[in-house]
Coordinates of C-alpha atoms in Angstrom, one line a residue:
M34 CA -16.4 -2.9 14.7
K35 CA -13.2 -2.4 12.4
E36 CA -13.4 0.6 9.8
A37 CA -10.9 0.6 7.7
I38 CA -9.4 2.6 5.1
L39 CA -6.5 1.7 2.8
G40 CA -4.5 4.5 1.4
I41 CA -2.0 4.4 -1.9
S42 CA 0.5 6.3 -3.4
A43 CA 1.7 4.9 -7.1
Y44 CA 2.9 5.9 -10.6
Y45 CA 5.0 8.4 -10.1
H46 CA 7.8 7.7 -7.7
D47 CA 8.1 6.8 -3.8
S48 CA 5.1 4.4 -3.9
A49 CA 3.4 3.6 -0.7
A50 CA 0.6 1.9 1.0
A51 CA -1.1 2.8 4.5
V52 CA -3.8 1.4 6.7
L53 CA -6.3 3.4 8.9
V54 CA -8.4 1.3 11.3
N55 CA -11.0 3.5 13.2
G56 CA -8.9 6.6 12.7
E57 CA -5.8 5.0 13.9
I58 CA -2.6 4.4 11.7
V59 CA -2.0 0.9 12.1
A60 CA 0.5 0.3 9.3
A61 CA 2.4 1.9 6.6
A62 CA 5.4 0.8 3.9
H63 CA 7.1 2.1 0.6
E64 CA 7.0 -0.5 -2.1
E65 CA 10.7 0.0 -2.6
R66 CA 11.7 -1.8 0.6
F67 CA 10.2 -4.9 -0.7
T68 CA 11.2 -4.7 -4.2
R69 CA 14.6 -3.5 -3.6
K70 CA 14.1 -0.7 -6.4
K71 CA 14.9 2.2 -5.2
H72 CA 11.9 5.2 -5.2
D73 CA 9.9 2.2 -7.0
P74 CA 7.0 4.0 -8.8
S75 CA 4.7 0.6 -9.4
F76 CA 1.8 -0.4 -7.9
P77 CA 2.6 -1.2 -4.4
V78 CA 1.0 -4.5 -4.2
R79 CA 3.7 -5.8 -1.8
A80 CA 3.4 -2.6 0.9
V81 CA -0.3 -3.2 0.1
Q82 CA -0.6 -6.8 0.9
Y83 CA 1.8 -6.0 3.9
V84 CA -0.4 -3.4 5.7
M85 CA -3.5 -5.7 5.2
D86 CA -2.1 -8.6 6.7
E87 CA -0.7 -6.2 10.1
A88 CA -4.1 -4.8 10.2
G89 CA -5.6 -8.1 10.1
L90 CA -7.9 -7.3 7.3
K91 CA -9.3 -8.9 4.0
Y92 CA -10.4 -6.6 1.1
G93 CA -13.9 -7.2 1.8
D94 CA -13.2 -5.4 5.3
L95 CA -12.5 -2.2 4.0
M96 CA -15.0 0.2 4.0
A97 CA -12.9 2.9 1.1
V98 CA -9.4 2.7 -1.1
S99 CA -8.4 6.2 -1.1
F100 CA -5.6 6.9 -4.1
Y101 CA -3.5 9.8 -3.5
D102 CA -4.4 12.0 -6.1
K103 CA -7.0 12.4 -9.2
P104 CA -5.3 11.1 -12.7
L105 CA -8.1 12.6 -14.9
I106 CA -7.1 16.4 -13.6
K107 CA -3.6 15.6 -14.3
F108 CA -4.2 14.3 -17.8
E109 CA -6.0 17.7 -18.2
R110 CA -3.2 19.7 -17.2
L111 CA -0.7 17.8 -19.2
L112 CA -2.7 18.2 -22.4
E113 CA -3.4 21.9 -21.6
T114 CA 0.2 22.3 -21.1
Y115 CA 1.3 20.7 -24.3
H116 CA -1.1 22.9 -25.9
A117 CA -0.3 26.1 -24.3
F118 CA 3.7 25.5 -25.2
A119 CA 2.9 24.0 -29.0
P120 CA 4.5 23.5 -30.9
R121 CA 7.4 23.1 -28.1
G122 CA 7.3 19.4 -26.5
I123 CA 6.1 17.5 -29.7
V124 CA 8.8 14.9 -28.8
S125 CA 7.6 14.8 -24.8
F126 CA 4.3 14.4 -26.1
W127 CA 4.2 11.6 -28.2
S128 CA 6.2 9.6 -26.0
S129 CA 4.4 10.4 -22.7
I130 CA 0.8 10.8 -24.0
P131 CA 0.1 7.0 -25.3
V132 CA 1.8 6.0 -21.8
W133 CA -1.1 8.0 -20.3
I134 CA -3.7 6.8 -22.1
R135 CA -2.9 3.0 -21.5
E136 CA -1.3 2.6 -18.4
K137 CA -2.9 5.7 -16.1
L138 CA -6.0 7.8 -17.6
F139 CA -8.0 4.5 -16.4
M140 CA -7.4 4.3 -13.0
K141 CA -10.2 3.1 -11.4
K142 CA -9.9 -0.1 -13.7
I143 CA -6.3 -0.4 -12.9
L144 CA -6.5 0.1 -9.3
R145 CA -9.4 -2.5 -9.2
E146 CA -7.4 -4.8 -11.2
N147 CA -4.3 -4.4 -9.2
L148 CA -6.5 -5.0 -5.8
A149 CA -8.3 -7.8 -6.9
V150 CA -5.3 -10.0 -5.8
L151 CA -6.7 -9.2 -2.2
G152 CA -9.9 -10.9 -2.9
D153 CA -13.4 -10.2 -3.6
G154 CA -15.6 -7.2 -2.6
D155 CA -17.0 -4.0 -3.8
V156 CA -15.2 -1.4 -2.0
P157 CA -15.6 2.6 -3.0
L158 CA -12.7 4.0 -4.7
Y159 CA -12.1 7.6 -3.7
F160 CA -9.5 10.0 -5.2
P161 CA -8.7 13.4 -3.1
E162 CA -6.4 15.9 -4.6
H163 CA -2.7 15.4 -4.4
H164 CA -2.3 18.3 -2.2
L165 CA -5.3 17.7 -0.2
S166 CA -3.6 14.3 0.5
H167 CA -0.4 16.3 1.5
A168 CA -2.4 18.4 3.7
A169 CA -4.4 15.9 5.3
S170 CA -0.9 13.8 6.2
A171 CA 0.4 17.3 7.4
F172 CA -2.1 18.2 9.8
Y173 CA -4.5 15.3 10.9
P174 CA -1.3 13.3 12.7
S175 CA -0.1 16.4 14.1
P176 CA -0.2 17.3 17.7
F177 CA -2.5 20.5 17.2
E178 CA -6.1 21.1 17.3
E179 CA -5.9 24.1 14.6
A180 CA -2.7 25.0 12.5
A181 CA -1.9 26.7 9.3
I182 CA -0.8 24.3 6.8
L183 CA 1.6 24.7 4.0
T184 CA 2.6 22.2 1.3
I185 CA 5.0 22.4 -1.2
D186 CA 6.6 20.0 -3.8
G187 CA 6.9 19.7 -7.6
V188 CA 3.3 19.5 -8.7
G189 CA 0.4 17.3 -8.2
E190 CA -2.5 17.8 -10.6
W191 CA -2.4 21.5 -11.2
A192 CA -0.9 22.9 -7.6
T193 CA 2.4 23.3 -7.1
T194 CA 2.1 24.6 -3.3
T195 CA -1.2 25.3 -0.9
I196 CA -1.6 27.4 1.8
G197 CA -4.6 25.8 4.4
K198 CA -5.8 25.9 7.4
G199 CA -7.1 22.9 9.9
S200 CA -9.1 22.8 12.6
G201 CA -10.7 19.9 14.5
R202 CA -11.8 17.3 11.7
D203 CA -11.8 20.1 9.0
I204 CA -9.5 21.4 6.1
T205 CA -9.6 24.5 4.1
I206 CA -7.5 25.1 1.2
L207 CA -6.9 29.1 1.1
E208 CA -4.7 29.7 -1.7
E209 CA -2.6 27.6 -4.0
L210 CA 0.4 28.2 -6.5
R211 CA -0.1 26.5 -10.0
F212 CA 2.0 24.4 -12.6
P213 CA 4.3 25.4 -14.4
H214 CA 5.3 27.7 -11.3
S215 CA 7.1 25.5 -8.6
V216 CA 9.2 25.9 -5.9
G217 CA 9.7 22.1 -6.1
L218 CA 10.7 22.1 -9.7
L219 CA 13.0 25.0 -9.3
Y220 CA 15.0 23.2 -6.7
S221 CA 14.9 20.1 -8.6
A222 CA 16.2 21.9 -12.2
F223 CA 19.3 22.7 -9.8
T224 CA 19.6 19.3 -8.1
Y225 CA 19.7 18.6 -12.0
Y226 CA 22.3 21.0 -12.8
T227 CA 24.7 20.5 -10.2
G228 CA 25.3 16.9 -10.9
F229 CA 22.4 15.0 -8.7
K230 CA 19.4 13.1 -10.0
V231 CA 16.3 14.8 -10.0
N232 CA 13.6 13.3 -7.5
S233 CA 16.2 11.6 -5.2
G234 CA 19.1 14.2 -5.1
E235 CA 17.7 17.1 -3.6
Y236 CA 18.6 16.5 0.0
K237 CA 22.6 16.0 -1.7
L238 CA 22.0 19.7 -3.4
M239 CA 21.0 20.7 0.2
G240 CA 24.0 18.5 1.7
L241 CA 26.5 20.6 -0.7
A242 CA 25.3 24.1 0.2
P243 CA 27.1 24.5 3.1
Y244 CA 30.3 24.3 1.3
G245 CA 29.3 27.3 -0.7
N246 CA 31.0 30.5 0.2
A247 CA 28.4 33.2 1.4
D248 CA 30.6 36.0 1.1
S249 CA 32.2 35.4 -2.2
P250 CA 31.4 37.5 -5.3
R251 CA 30.3 34.3 -7.3
M252 CA 28.0 33.2 -5.0
A253 CA 26.4 37.1 -4.9
S254 CA 25.9 37.0 -8.6
F255 CA 24.5 33.4 -9.1
K256 CA 22.0 34.3 -6.5
K257 CA 21.3 37.8 -8.4
K258 CA 20.8 36.0 -11.7
I259 CA 18.4 33.6 -10.0
L260 CA 16.5 36.1 -8.6
D261 CA 16.7 38.8 -11.6
E262 CA 16.5 36.0 -14.8
L263 CA 14.7 32.9 -13.4
V264 CA 12.3 33.6 -10.9
D265 CA 10.1 36.6 -9.6
I266 CA 9.3 36.2 -5.6
R267 CA 6.0 37.9 -5.2
E268 CA 5.6 39.5 -1.2
D269 CA 3.3 36.3 -0.4
G270 CA 5.5 33.9 -1.5
S271 CA 4.2 33.0 -4.9
I272 CA 6.6 32.9 -7.9
L273 CA 6.9 33.2 -11.2
L274 CA 9.1 31.2 -13.2
N275 CA 10.7 32.2 -16.6
M276 CA 10.0 29.1 -18.5
G277 CA 12.3 30.3 -21.3
Y278 CA 14.6 28.7 -18.9
F279 CA 13.2 25.7 -18.2
D280 CA 12.2 22.3 -20.1
Y281 CA 10.0 20.3 -17.5
A282 CA 6.5 21.5 -18.9
T283 CA 7.1 19.9 -22.2
G284 CA 10.4 18.7 -22.6
L285 CA 12.5 15.8 -21.5
K286 CA 14.9 17.7 -19.6
M287 CA 14.9 20.1 -16.4
V288 CA 16.3 23.2 -17.9
N289 CA 17.4 24.6 -21.3
D290 CA 21.3 23.5 -20.9
A291 CA 22.4 26.5 -23.1
K292 CA 20.5 29.2 -21.7
W293 CA 21.7 27.9 -18.3
E294 CA 25.3 27.9 -19.5
E295 CA 25.0 31.3 -21.0
L296 CA 23.2 32.7 -17.9
F297 CA 26.1 31.4 -15.1
G298 CA 29.1 30.9 -17.5
M299 CA 29.6 27.1 -16.8
P300 CA 27.8 23.8 -18.1
P301 CA 25.9 21.3 -15.9
R302 CA 27.8 19.3 -13.9
E303 CA 28.7 15.6 -14.8
A304 CA 27.3 13.2 -12.5
E305 CA 30.0 11.3 -10.7
S306 CA 32.7 14.2 -11.6
E307 CA 34.6 16.5 -9.3
I308 CA 32.8 19.1 -7.4
S309 CA 34.6 22.8 -8.2
Q310 CA 33.4 25.8 -5.7
D311 CA 31.3 27.0 -8.6
Y312 CA 28.8 24.3 -8.0
M313 CA 29.1 24.7 -4.2
D314 CA 28.5 28.4 -4.7
M315 CA 25.3 27.9 -6.7
A316 CA 24.1 24.8 -4.0
L317 CA 24.2 28.0 -1.8
A318 CA 22.4 30.3 -3.6
I319 CA 19.9 28.5 -4.8
Q320 CA 19.3 27.2 -0.8
Q321 CA 19.0 30.8 0.3
V322 CA 16.5 31.8 -2.4
T323 CA 14.4 28.8 -1.7
E324 CA 14.6 29.6 2.1
E325 CA 13.5 33.3 1.1
I326 CA 10.3 31.6 -0.9
V327 CA 9.6 29.5 2.0
F328 CA 9.8 32.3 4.7
R329 CA 7.5 34.4 2.5
L330 CA 4.9 31.5 1.9
C331 CA 5.0 30.7 5.9
A332 CA 4.3 34.4 6.2
S333 CA 1.3 34.3 4.1
A334 CA 0.2 31.2 5.9
K335 CA 0.4 33.1 9.4
K336 CA -1.1 35.9 8.4
K337 CA -4.1 34.1 6.3
T338 CA -5.1 31.6 9.2
N339 CA -4.0 33.4 12.4
C340 CA -3.0 30.3 13.4
R341 CA -0.2 29.7 16.5
Y342 CA 1.4 26.3 14.8
L343 CA 2.2 25.4 11.4
V344 CA 2.4 21.7 9.5
L345 CA 4.0 21.3 6.6
A346 CA 4.2 18.2 4.0
G347 CA 5.2 17.8 0.3
G348 CA 8.8 17.3 -1.1
V349 CA 10.2 20.4 0.1
A350 CA 9.0 20.0 3.5
L351 CA 12.0 17.8 3.7
N352 CA 14.5 21.0 3.3
S353 CA 15.4 20.6 6.8
V354 CA 17.9 23.4 7.0
A355 CA 14.8 25.7 6.0
N356 CA 12.6 23.9 8.6
G357 CA 15.1 24.7 11.1
K358 CA 15.2 28.6 10.4
I359 CA 11.4 28.9 10.6
L360 CA 11.4 26.7 13.8
K361 CA 14.0 29.3 14.8
S362 CA 12.1 32.5 13.8
G363 CA 9.7 32.3 16.4
M364 CA 7.4 33.1 13.6
F365 CA 5.2 30.0 14.6
D366 CA 4.7 28.9 18.0
D367 CA 5.7 25.1 16.9
L368 CA 5.6 23.0 13.7
W369 CA 5.0 19.5 12.6
I370 CA 6.3 18.0 9.6
Q371 CA 5.0 14.6 8.0
P372 CA 8.2 12.3 8.6
A373 CA 6.8 11.0 5.2
A374 CA 6.6 14.3 3.5
G375 CA 7.2 13.3 0.2
D376 CA 4.8 11.5 -2.2
A377 CA 4.7 8.4 -0.4
G378 CA 2.9 10.2 2.8
G379 CA 0.4 10.7 0.1
A380 CA -0.9 7.2 1.0
V381 CA -1.6 8.1 4.8
G382 CA -2.9 11.5 4.0
A383 CA -5.4 10.1 1.3
A384 CA -6.5 7.8 3.8
Y385 CA -7.0 10.4 6.4
A386 CA -8.9 12.8 4.1
V387 CA -11.8 10.2 3.7
W388 CA -11.9 9.0 7.3
H389 CA -12.2 12.9 8.5
I390 CA -13.4 14.6 5.6
H391 CA -15.4 12.2 3.6
A392 CA -17.0 10.0 6.6
K393 CA -16.6 13.1 9.1
K394 CA -15.2 11.4 11.6
E395 CA -14.2 13.1 14.3
R396 CA -10.5 13.9 15.3
K397 CA -8.9 12.8 18.6
V398 CA -6.0 14.8 19.3
T399 CA -2.9 14.1 22.2
P400 CA -1.6 17.5 22.9
G401 CA 2.7 17.2 22.6
R402 CA 2.3 14.0 21.1
D403 CA 1.6 13.1 17.1
A404 CA -0.1 10.2 15.7
M405 CA 2.7 8.6 13.8
K406 CA 4.1 6.2 16.6
G407 CA 7.4 7.4 15.9
A408 CA 6.9 6.3 12.0
F409 CA 7.3 2.6 13.2
L410 CA 4.9 1.4 10.9
G411 CA 6.8 -1.2 8.6
P412 CA 7.4 -4.8 9.1
E413 CA 9.1 -6.5 12.0
F414 CA 10.7 -9.7 12.5
S415 CA 11.1 -12.0 15.5
D416 CA 14.2 -14.1 16.7
K417 CA 12.6 -16.8 15.2
E418 CA 12.6 -15.4 11.8
I419 CA 16.2 -13.9 12.3
Q420 CA 17.6 -17.3 13.0
K421 CA 16.4 -18.7 10.3
T422 CA 18.3 -16.1 8.1
L423 CA 21.6 -16.7 10.1
D424 CA 21.1 -20.1 9.9
R425 CA 20.8 -20.1 6.0
Y426 CA 24.0 -18.3 6.0
Q427 CA 26.0 -19.9 8.4
A428 CA 26.7 -17.1 10.0
V429 CA 27.8 -16.8 13.7
A430 CA 26.0 -15.1 16.1
R431 CA 26.1 -14.8 20.1
H432 CA 22.0 -14.7 21.7
Y433 CA 21.5 -12.4 24.5
E434 CA 18.9 -12.9 26.8
D435 CA 18.9 -9.8 28.7
S436 CA 18.6 -6.5 26.4
G437 CA 20.5 -4.5 29.0
D438 CA 23.2 -6.9 28.6
L439 CA 23.4 -6.3 24.8
A440 CA 22.9 -2.8 25.0
R441 CA 26.0 -2.3 27.3
D442 CA 28.4 -4.6 24.8
V443 CA 27.1 -2.7 21.8
A444 CA 27.9 0.7 23.5
A445 CA 30.9 -0.2 24.4
R446 CA 32.2 -1.6 20.7
M447 CA 30.9 1.7 19.4
A448 CA 33.0 3.7 21.7
E449 CA 36.0 1.6 20.6
G450 CA 35.5 3.4 17.3
N451 CA 33.6 0.2 15.4
V452 CA 30.1 0.9 13.5
V453 CA 27.2 -0.9 14.1
G454 CA 24.3 -2.4 11.8
W455 CA 21.2 -1.8 14.1
F456 CA 18.4 -4.0 12.8
Q457 CA 15.5 -3.7 15.5
G458 CA 11.5 -3.9 15.7
R459 CA 9.3 -2.2 13.2
M460 CA 10.8 -0.5 10.0
E461 CA 10.2 3.2 9.6
F462 CA 8.1 4.8 7.5
G463 CA 9.5 7.9 5.4
P464 CA 12.8 8.5 4.1
R465 CA 14.6 8.5 7.5
A466 CA 16.2 5.8 9.4
L467 CA 15.3 6.6 12.9
G468 CA 16.7 3.6 15.2
N469 CA 15.1 0.4 13.8
R470 CA 17.0 0.1 10.6
S471 CA 20.1 2.0 11.4
I472 CA 24.0 2.2 11.1
L473 CA 25.5 3.9 14.1
G474 CA 28.7 5.3 15.4
D475 CA 30.7 7.2 17.6
A476 CA 30.1 11.1 16.8
R477 CA 33.1 12.1 18.9
N478 CA 35.3 10.3 16.2
P479 CA 37.0 12.5 13.9
E480 CA 37.4 9.8 11.6
M481 CA 33.8 8.1 11.7
Q482 CA 32.0 10.3 8.9
K483 CA 34.8 9.5 6.2
K484 CA 35.0 6.0 7.4
M485 CA 31.0 5.6 6.9
N486 CA 30.6 7.6 3.9
L487 CA 33.6 5.8 1.9
K488 CA 34.0 2.1 3.6
I489 CA 30.2 1.6 4.5
K490 CA 27.7 3.7 2.5
Y491 CA 29.7 4.0 -0.5
R492 CA 28.8 7.6 -1.4
E493 CA 29.8 11.0 -1.9
G494 CA 32.7 11.9 1.1
F495 CA 31.0 15.2 1.4
R496 CA 27.7 13.9 2.7
P497 CA 27.1 15.1 6.6
F498 CA 25.5 12.5 9.1
A499 CA 23.0 13.2 11.7
P500 CA 23.1 12.7 15.4
T501 CA 20.9 10.9 17.4
V502 CA 20.3 12.1 20.8
I503 CA 18.5 11.3 24.1
E504 CA 15.8 13.5 24.1
E505 CA 16.8 14.7 27.9
D506 CA 20.3 16.1 26.4
I507 CA 18.8 17.8 23.4
G508 CA 19.5 21.2 24.8
K509 CA 23.4 20.2 26.1
H510 CA 24.3 19.7 22.5
F511 CA 22.1 21.7 20.4
E512 CA 20.1 25.2 19.9
I513 CA 17.0 23.8 20.4
D514 CA 14.4 23.4 23.3
R515 CA 12.2 20.9 22.0
P516 CA 12.2 17.2 20.8
S517 CA 13.1 16.7 17.2
P518 CA 11.9 13.1 16.5
Y519 CA 12.0 12.8 12.9
M520 CA 15.4 14.3 11.6
L521 CA 13.6 16.7 10.0
L522 CA 15.1 19.6 11.7
V523 CA 18.9 21.0 11.0
I524 CA 19.8 23.1 13.9
P525 CA 23.3 24.6 15.0
V526 CA 25.7 23.0 17.6
L527 CA 25.8 24.7 20.7
E528 CA 28.5 27.6 20.2
G529 CA 30.4 26.2 23.3
K530 CA 30.9 23.2 21.5
R531 CA 32.4 24.9 18.6
I532 CA 36.2 24.9 17.0
S533 CA 36.7 27.8 15.6
T534 CA 38.2 27.2 11.9
P535 CA 41.6 29.2 11.0
P536 CA 41.5 32.9 8.5
D537 CA 42.0 31.0 5.4
Y538 CA 39.6 28.0 5.7
D539 CA 37.2 29.4 2.9
D540 CA 40.3 28.2 0.6
W541 CA 40.7 25.1 1.2
G542 CA 39.5 22.1 -0.9
L543 CA 36.4 20.6 -0.1
Y544 CA 37.7 17.3 1.8
N545 CA 40.2 19.6 3.5
R546 CA 37.2 21.6 4.9
L547 CA 35.1 18.7 5.6
Y548 CA 37.3 16.7 7.7
F549 CA 38.6 19.8 9.9
K550 CA 37.3 18.8 13.4
R551 CA 34.9 21.6 14.3
S552 CA 33.2 20.9 17.4
D553 CA 33.6 17.8 20.1
L554 CA 31.2 16.0 18.1
P555 CA 33.0 16.3 14.6
A556 CA 31.5 13.0 12.9
I557 CA 27.9 14.9 13.0
T558 CA 28.8 18.8 12.9
H559 CA 28.3 20.0 9.6
I560 CA 31.0 22.4 8.0
D561 CA 28.3 25.5 9.1
Y562 CA 28.5 23.8 12.7
S563 CA 24.7 22.7 12.1
A564 CA 23.2 19.3 12.6
R565 CA 20.2 17.5 11.1
I566 CA 19.0 16.0 14.5
Q567 CA 16.9 13.1 15.8
S568 CA 16.0 13.1 19.4
V569 CA 14.9 9.5 20.7
N570 CA 12.4 9.3 23.5
R571 CA 12.6 6.4 25.9
E572 CA 9.1 5.2 25.3
T573 CA 8.6 5.7 21.9
N574 CA 11.7 3.5 21.1
P575 CA 13.3 2.0 24.4
R576 CA 15.7 0.0 23.3
Y577 CA 17.2 2.4 20.9
W578 CA 17.1 4.8 23.9
Q579 CA 18.5 2.1 26.2
L580 CA 21.7 1.8 23.9
I581 CA 22.9 5.3 23.8
Q582 CA 22.2 5.8 27.6
E583 CA 24.7 3.3 28.0
F584 CA 26.7 5.0 25.5
K585 CA 26.5 8.0 27.6
K586 CA 27.4 5.7 31.0
L587 CA 30.9 5.3 29.0
T588 CA 31.6 8.2 27.2
G589 CA 29.8 11.1 29.0
Y590 CA 27.6 11.6 25.5
G591 CA 24.4 11.0 25.0
V592 CA 24.7 11.2 21.1
I593 CA 25.7 8.5 18.5
V594 CA 25.9 8.6 14.7
N595 CA 22.6 7.4 13.2
T596 CA 22.5 6.7 9.1
S597 CA 20.0 4.9 6.9
F598 CA 21.0 1.2 7.3
N599 CA 21.5 0.7 3.4
V600 CA 24.0 1.8 0.8
R601 CA 24.2 4.2 -2.2
G602 CA 21.6 3.1 -4.8
E603 CA 19.7 0.6 -2.5
P604 CA 16.5 1.2 -0.4
I605 CA 16.6 1.1 3.5
V606 CA 16.9 -2.7 4.6
C607 CA 13.5 -4.4 5.2
T608 CA 14.2 -7.8 6.5
P609 CA 16.7 -9.5 8.3
E610 CA 18.5 -11.0 4.9
D611 CA 18.7 -7.4 3.6
A612 CA 20.5 -6.2 6.6
Y613 CA 22.9 -9.4 6.6
R614 CA 23.7 -8.5 3.0
C615 CA 24.4 -5.1 3.6
F616 CA 26.4 -6.1 6.7
M617 CA 28.7 -8.5 4.5
R618 CA 29.0 -6.3 1.8
T619 CA 30.4 -3.2 3.8
E620 CA 32.9 -2.6 6.1
M621 CA 30.8 -2.7 9.1
D622 CA 31.9 -4.0 12.0
Y623 CA 29.1 -5.6 13.9
L624 CA 25.3 -6.4 13.3
V625 CA 22.5 -6.6 15.7
M626 CA 19.5 -8.1 14.6
G627 CA 16.8 -8.3 17.4
N628 CA 18.6 -10.2 20.3
F629 CA 21.9 -11.3 18.2
L630 CA 25.1 -9.9 17.9
L631 CA 27.3 -10.5 15.2
D632 CA 31.2 -10.0 14.7
K633 CA 32.1 -9.4 11.0
K634 CA 35.5 -11.2 11.9
E635 CA 33.7 -14.4 12.7
Q636 CA 31.6 -14.8 9.7
P637 CA 31.9 -17.0 6.8
K638 CA 33.2 -15.6 3.6
F639 CA 30.4 -14.1 1.7
S640 CA 30.6 -14.7 -2.0
E641 CA 28.8 -11.3 -3.3
T642 CA 31.4 -8.8 -1.3
E643 CA 33.8 -8.6 -4.6
D644 CA 31.1 -8.1 -7.1
W645 CA 29.4 -5.0 -4.8
K646 CA 32.1 -3.3 -4.8
K647 CA 32.8 -3.4 -8.6
E648 CA 29.3 -2.0 -9.0
F649 CA 30.4 1.1 -7.3
K650 CA 33.9 1.3 -8.9
L651 CA 35.8 0.7 -5.8
D652 CA 38.6 -1.2 -6.5

């Protein structure tokens, strides 16, 4: 008998749905992948329909639907916050409260109306707290029987950070930090001030930080001002923010621009403008402050739980630089991070919370193996379905009967310097492409990062790319002794692989520093000799592993560049049509979908290409 739970996150950003059947995660997907609206916050009707279909369920088959937070408590927090800061925030109050009353306050009614499209049935609704959903998403799928749990994000209902302990089927929340004091919102404030978009540009800020000059008086001054004026960090990792500098609690912006400009001596950077060294140093300063906070929180979690293992979730858990340093510190024997650590992963956690906490179902743990199935939980498409897309566009493609032949041919093209779109199997859940919806290239090629950023991704040239390495070879290239399957750890490249920089290197401009060949894998070695690594397991993703293995036979390197199959401003591709359109709109050389290989030079003219380039001001 199937006992199934549908988990949902919605109405903030990154809406998603997930379904558990008998405690096993069967499917999960972001709504944005179907609607093609990046960070789509709307009710995930398409994602819900997909996960239900994938599980073979009708609405009446469900034992529960679980929503990832408690809207009534969140509404209480909004009212109390506006009251506490009054008369500040009156404009924000009058604009946001009617929306809440109309669209979010009566969540049971709204959910039932949206779920009615699935059919009839009186299915119970549950509302675990936001950070419990995060904690459940981190602990229950992890490979640990017992672990400390750390969740850090912007804000849920009241909590912004929690420390907990997971043991067997039980989760106990031990401590929490409450709004408006938030590590995530502090980091997002600097995301805004350095010219990036809040709730999506935080990883850009993290990628910019290594360009800061760690030895400069300016960077030291920025860090001192942050610690003296903006945030008080306590010994246990809890923080107090000086709310006179921040407007997010009741205003329409993250910070008080005038006060920040007076404090730091420079205005907020305009989006898309040139990035000066000032903003690079600011990015490094806040990254170092954030790491200090996270380290203290980890030490507190260790002290309070006495656990050997740590699990993490929440948006700040996507700070892979901090994660890598936690692992390297040896504070815990190992750590595991939910691959969909942000709000989308709350859908998984909400379902798990009902299964284990409410229904009291026992938990099965496989040591050394998590329950996320490589995060390959989304839709997949057969060769027959791919052929329909090819026919629609009159595309020219070669079909392979043998996957080994396909892998050898694609590896050879990559070794020649070509960029390949790689569309295989089930779509990934979470923000990272992990080898099923990826754009691939040769990590040895010193021109590859520039080519991928400017001619294919159409994004800022400073953005780093990640390597995928076959699991067996991870220690041959990087300072790590274990797998990293979800691209959530930034780890140094082995010292013996590095190329020293000239004495005046820090005085070079951003792009001169960027394009200096820093290792034997220049396309994936960031400016500080680090890389956000993904290891690929032969059993979890055999076809991707086979491709990299063939590349290794040709080149001696079991490492390639892997970036998500999308361009700036769009979600990762979901369908064969998404993949073909992205391929034709960019300067990718080849596209592989299932067992089909497409050469760009052989394709008929694609009429949308020029309009696409104009959107990104590339002409």
